[in-house]
GROMACS .gro file of C-alpha atoms in nm:
model
  223
    1UNK     CA    1  -2.337   0.181   4.674
    2UNK     CA    2  -2.170   0.127   4.340
    3UNK     CA    3  -1.876  -0.095   4.270
    4UNK     CA    4  -1.534  -0.092   4.080
    5UNK     CA    5  -1.448  -0.374   3.848
    6UNK     CA    6  -1.089  -0.405   3.727
    7UNK     CA    7  -1.111  -0.564   3.387
    8UNK     CA    8  -0.816  -0.703   3.194
    9UNK     CA    9  -0.808  -0.646   2.814
   10UNK     CA   10  -0.614  -0.834   2.541
   11UNK     CA   11  -0.247  -0.742   2.501
   12UNK     CA   12  -0.273  -0.813   2.130
   13UNK     CA   13  -0.495  -1.097   2.022
   14UNK     CA   14  -0.858  -0.994   2.069
   15UNK     CA   15  -0.961  -1.356   2.129
   16UNK     CA   16  -0.787  -1.339   2.465
   17UNK     CA   17  -1.074  -1.140   2.620
   18UNK     CA   18  -1.294  -1.345   2.856
   19UNK     CA   19  -1.669  -1.390   2.833
   20UNK     CA   20  -1.695  -1.250   3.180
   21UNK     CA   21  -1.503  -0.938   3.088
   22UNK     CA   22  -1.736  -0.871   2.799
   23UNK     CA   23  -2.037  -0.925   3.027
   24UNK     CA   24  -1.906  -0.674   3.291
   25UNK     CA   25  -1.818  -0.411   3.029
   26UNK     CA   26  -2.174  -0.432   2.890
   27UNK     CA   27  -2.344  -0.410   3.233
   28UNK     CA   28  -2.153  -0.134   3.418
   29UNK     CA   29  -2.259   0.227   3.389
   30UNK     CA   30  -1.929   0.369   3.282
   31UNK     CA   31  -1.600   0.226   3.148
   32UNK     CA   32  -1.289   0.418   3.257
   33UNK     CA   33  -1.030   0.386   2.979
   34UNK     CA   34  -0.664   0.484   2.957
   35UNK     CA   35  -0.709   0.586   2.597
   36UNK     CA   36  -1.069   0.614   2.479
   37UNK     CA   37  -0.964   0.582   2.105
   38UNK     CA   38  -0.788   0.258   2.172
   39UNK     CA   39  -1.060   0.120   2.400
   40UNK     CA   40  -1.335   0.251   2.169
   41UNK     CA   41  -1.211   0.012   1.896
   42UNK     CA   42  -1.214  -0.280   2.140
   43UNK     CA   43  -1.565  -0.210   2.266
   44UNK     CA   44  -1.690  -0.156   1.911
   45UNK     CA   45  -1.545  -0.495   1.810
   46UNK     CA   46  -1.744  -0.672   2.082
   47UNK     CA   47  -2.056  -0.450   2.032
   48UNK     CA   48  -2.025  -0.293   2.379
   49UNK     CA   49  -2.211   0.040   2.391
   50UNK     CA   50  -2.119   0.149   2.743
   51UNK     CA   51  -2.016   0.505   2.798
   52UNK     CA   52  -1.643   0.564   2.792
   53UNK     CA   53  -1.454   0.804   3.013
   54UNK     CA   54  -1.087   0.892   2.999
   55UNK     CA   55  -0.881   0.792   3.304
   56UNK     CA   56  -0.511   0.796   3.267
   57UNK     CA   57  -0.181   0.882   3.455
   58UNK     CA   58  -0.222   1.258   3.379
   59UNK     CA   59  -0.572   1.300   3.521
   60UNK     CA   60  -0.624   1.012   3.775
   61UNK     CA   61  -0.516   1.218   4.077
   62UNK     CA   62  -0.778   1.482   3.991
   63UNK     CA   63  -1.057   1.233   3.924
   64UNK     CA   64  -1.027   0.990   4.218
   65UNK     CA   65  -1.240   1.184   4.466
   66UNK     CA   66  -1.520   1.253   4.219
   67UNK     CA   67  -1.536   0.885   4.107
   68UNK     CA   68  -1.549   0.764   4.466
   69UNK     CA   69  -1.841   0.998   4.528
   70UNK     CA   70  -2.019   0.868   4.219
   71UNK     CA   71  -1.975   0.509   4.344
   72UNK     CA   72  -2.111   0.607   4.676
   73UNK     CA   73  -2.415   0.733   4.494
   74UNK     CA   74  -2.462   0.399   4.309
   75UNK     CA   75  -2.261   0.431   3.987
   76UNK     CA   76  -2.078   0.103   3.875
   77UNK     CA   77  -1.747   0.154   3.698
   78UNK     CA   78  -1.518  -0.080   3.500
   79UNK     CA   79  -1.150   0.029   3.474
   80UNK     CA   80  -0.950  -0.093   3.176
   81UNK     CA   81  -0.602  -0.003   3.042
   82UNK     CA   82  -0.490   0.001   2.685
   83UNK     CA   83  -0.379  -0.360   2.718
   84UNK     CA   84  -0.354  -0.612   2.996
   85UNK     CA   85  -0.453  -0.591   3.360
   86UNK     CA   86  -0.510  -0.246   3.510
   87UNK     CA   87  -0.261  -0.117   3.768
   88UNK     CA   88   0.027  -0.337   3.638
   89UNK     CA   89   0.249  -0.053   3.509
   90UNK     CA   90  -0.070   0.127   3.423
   91UNK     CA   91  -0.333   0.347   3.601
   92UNK     CA   92  -0.548   0.172   3.862
   93UNK     CA   93  -0.372   0.168   4.199
   94UNK     CA   94  -0.486   0.515   4.312
   95UNK     CA   95  -0.849   0.447   4.245
   96UNK     CA   96  -0.840   0.095   4.386
   97UNK     CA   97  -0.689   0.223   4.708
   98UNK     CA   98  -0.936   0.506   4.739
   99UNK     CA   99  -1.234   0.260   4.698
  100UNK     CA  100  -1.093   0.026   4.962
  101UNK     CA  101  -1.045   0.327   5.200
  102UNK     CA  102  -1.409   0.422   5.144
  103UNK     CA  103  -1.550   0.067   5.178
  104UNK     CA  104  -1.644   0.045   4.815
  105UNK     CA  105  -1.634  -0.304   4.673
  106UNK     CA  106  -1.354  -0.373   4.428
  107UNK     CA  107  -1.353  -0.681   4.203
  108UNK     CA  108  -1.058  -0.768   3.976
  109UNK     CA  109  -1.126  -1.013   3.691
  110UNK     CA  110  -0.857  -1.257   3.592
  111UNK     CA  111  -0.725  -1.217   3.238
  112UNK     CA  112  -0.439  -1.105   3.010
  113UNK     CA  113  -0.114  -0.959   3.136
  114UNK     CA  114   0.218  -0.964   2.951
  115UNK     CA  115   0.468  -1.074   3.217
  116UNK     CA  116   0.302  -1.413   3.292
  117UNK     CA  117   0.343  -1.576   2.944
  118UNK     CA  118   0.687  -1.413   2.917
  119UNK     CA  119   0.822  -1.570   3.235
  120UNK     CA  120   0.652  -1.910   3.176
  121UNK     CA  121   0.788  -1.916   2.820
  122UNK     CA  122   1.143  -1.808   2.925
  123UNK     CA  123   1.270  -2.138   3.057
  124UNK     CA  124   1.411  -1.950   3.354
  125UNK     CA  125   1.311  -2.040   3.717
  126UNK     CA  126   0.964  -1.910   3.792
  127UNK     CA  127   0.895  -2.067   4.134
  128UNK     CA  128   1.023  -1.735   4.280
  129UNK     CA  129   1.055  -1.411   4.084
  130UNK     CA  130   1.028  -1.028   4.108
  131UNK     CA  131   0.838  -0.798   3.890
  132UNK     CA  132   1.026  -0.465   3.830
  133UNK     CA  133   0.815  -0.315   3.551
  134UNK     CA  134   0.991  -0.022   3.386
  135UNK     CA  135   1.329   0.079   3.526
  136UNK     CA  136   1.380   0.441   3.627
  137UNK     CA  137   1.472   0.638   3.315
  138UNK     CA  138   1.737   0.858   3.474
  139UNK     CA  139   1.734   0.936   3.841
  140UNK     CA  140   1.769   0.618   4.047
  141UNK     CA  141   1.848   0.390   3.756
  142UNK     CA  142   2.213   0.317   3.852
  143UNK     CA  143   2.119   0.261   4.213
  144UNK     CA  144   1.841   0.016   4.121
  145UNK     CA  145   2.062  -0.178   3.887
  146UNK     CA  146   2.331  -0.209   4.152
  147UNK     CA  147   2.076  -0.346   4.390
  148UNK     CA  148   1.936  -0.592   4.134
  149UNK     CA  149   2.283  -0.720   4.045
  150UNK     CA  150   2.274  -0.910   4.376
  151UNK     CA  151   1.915  -1.037   4.333
  152UNK     CA  152   1.896  -1.423   4.327
  153UNK     CA  153   1.539  -1.452   4.200
  154UNK     CA  154   1.433  -1.430   3.836
  155UNK     CA  155   1.361  -1.066   3.739
  156UNK     CA  156   1.097  -0.942   3.503
  157UNK     CA  157   1.107  -0.597   3.327
  158UNK     CA  158   0.890  -0.411   3.081
  159UNK     CA  159   1.066  -0.196   2.812
  160UNK     CA  160   0.979   0.012   2.515
  161UNK     CA  161   1.142  -0.052   2.174
  162UNK     CA  162   1.354   0.256   2.162
  163UNK     CA  163   1.515   0.183   2.506
  164UNK     CA  164   1.570  -0.193   2.471
  165UNK     CA  165   1.931  -0.173   2.347
  166UNK     CA  166   2.024   0.073   2.625
  167UNK     CA  167   1.867  -0.150   2.889
  168UNK     CA  168   2.035  -0.472   2.755
  169UNK     CA  169   2.369  -0.283   2.755
  170UNK     CA  170   2.309  -0.187   3.118
  171UNK     CA  171   2.231  -0.552   3.206
  172UNK     CA  172   2.557  -0.658   3.050
  173UNK     CA  173   2.744  -0.393   3.250
  174UNK     CA  174   2.573  -0.457   3.586
  175UNK     CA  175   2.468  -0.819   3.569
  176UNK     CA  176   2.740  -0.960   3.340
  177UNK     CA  177   2.736  -1.057   2.976
  178UNK     CA  178   2.687  -1.428   3.060
  179UNK     CA  179   2.371  -1.381   3.268
  180UNK     CA  180   2.079  -1.586   3.115
  181UNK     CA  181   1.803  -1.380   2.963
  182UNK     CA  182   1.481  -1.417   2.765
  183UNK     CA  183   1.331  -1.130   2.567
  184UNK     CA  184   0.972  -1.153   2.444
  185UNK     CA  185   0.817  -0.898   2.209
  186UNK     CA  186   0.473  -0.849   2.056
  187UNK     CA  187   0.325  -1.123   2.275
  188UNK     CA  188   0.004  -1.273   2.134
  189UNK     CA  189   0.041  -1.076   1.814
  190UNK     CA  190   0.128  -1.191   1.452
  191UNK     CA  191   0.506  -1.123   1.491
  192UNK     CA  192   0.549  -1.261   1.840
  193UNK     CA  193   0.908  -1.344   1.913
  194UNK     CA  194   1.111  -1.473   2.205
  195UNK     CA  195   1.484  -1.460   2.204
  196UNK     CA  196   1.676  -1.660   2.465
  197UNK     CA  197   2.045  -1.679   2.555
  198UNK     CA  198   2.305  -1.476   2.744
  199UNK     CA  199   2.274  -1.100   2.771
  200UNK     CA  200   2.554  -1.068   2.521
  201UNK     CA  201   2.392  -1.300   2.268
  202UNK     CA  202   2.055  -1.128   2.295
  203UNK     CA  203   2.206  -0.785   2.273
  204UNK     CA  204   2.387  -0.885   1.957
  205UNK     CA  205   2.057  -1.024   1.815
  206UNK     CA  206   1.879  -0.686   1.860
  207UNK     CA  207   2.178  -0.488   1.745
  208UNK     CA  208   2.142  -0.680   1.416
  209UNK     CA  209   1.760  -0.657   1.410
  210UNK     CA  210   1.595  -0.328   1.499
  211UNK     CA  211   1.373  -0.372   1.806
  212UNK     CA  212   1.007  -0.333   1.734
  213UNK     CA  213   0.693  -0.369   1.954
  214UNK     CA  214   0.651  -0.387   2.327
  215UNK     CA  215   0.910  -0.592   2.527
  216UNK     CA  216   0.906  -0.809   2.834
  217UNK     CA  217   1.260  -0.895   2.951
  218UNK     CA  218   1.317  -1.192   3.190
  219UNK     CA  219   1.663  -1.207   3.354
  220UNK     CA  220   1.799  -1.494   3.559
  221UNK     CA  221   1.907  -1.417   3.917
  222UNK     CA  222   2.254  -1.415   4.052
  223UNK     CA  223   2.397  -1.758   4.134
   0.00000   0.00000   0.00000
């Protein structure tokens, strides 16, 4: 019986990979990668020559049964995403669930993920929080925002640069302009930045400075 390893990869700074992650990636039979071009550069940097296979949101449904069968026959796989921990707003859940249902061992290594440093660095309460990931783009977005407007715990969101201003404007509309917020971008990278203040203040900042990079938004709960 083979095994599935869920292996976090750096979200920016390559030095954030763990020694254990490198060891596992070298020892497994196949590395399942969200984008083989992106992951190929990572593996080359650490002199990892393991075979890469594409596994992403557009083909994971078709691949699950075949991968499970391969593991039953003894193949060991490592699953990685382009950055961070697999299955956190990335592929991984479907395969993990299928392995568990088929009594295949799953081991998740600790490592990089974007929302942890963002919430710790925000200065907002982090004893209790909820992770929302990406908000719905269209259908269900208003309903979700209305529900979250009453949430008392700190909230964590992921957002892409071209949608940040729209999302911040929605937060001002549904949560109020005075709600405390912390926005981190390009975490662990050269131009890492965290902007803290009210929703109105942070929205003004990014209206004056074009958003670039990947964003983690941490919003204080309703008081």
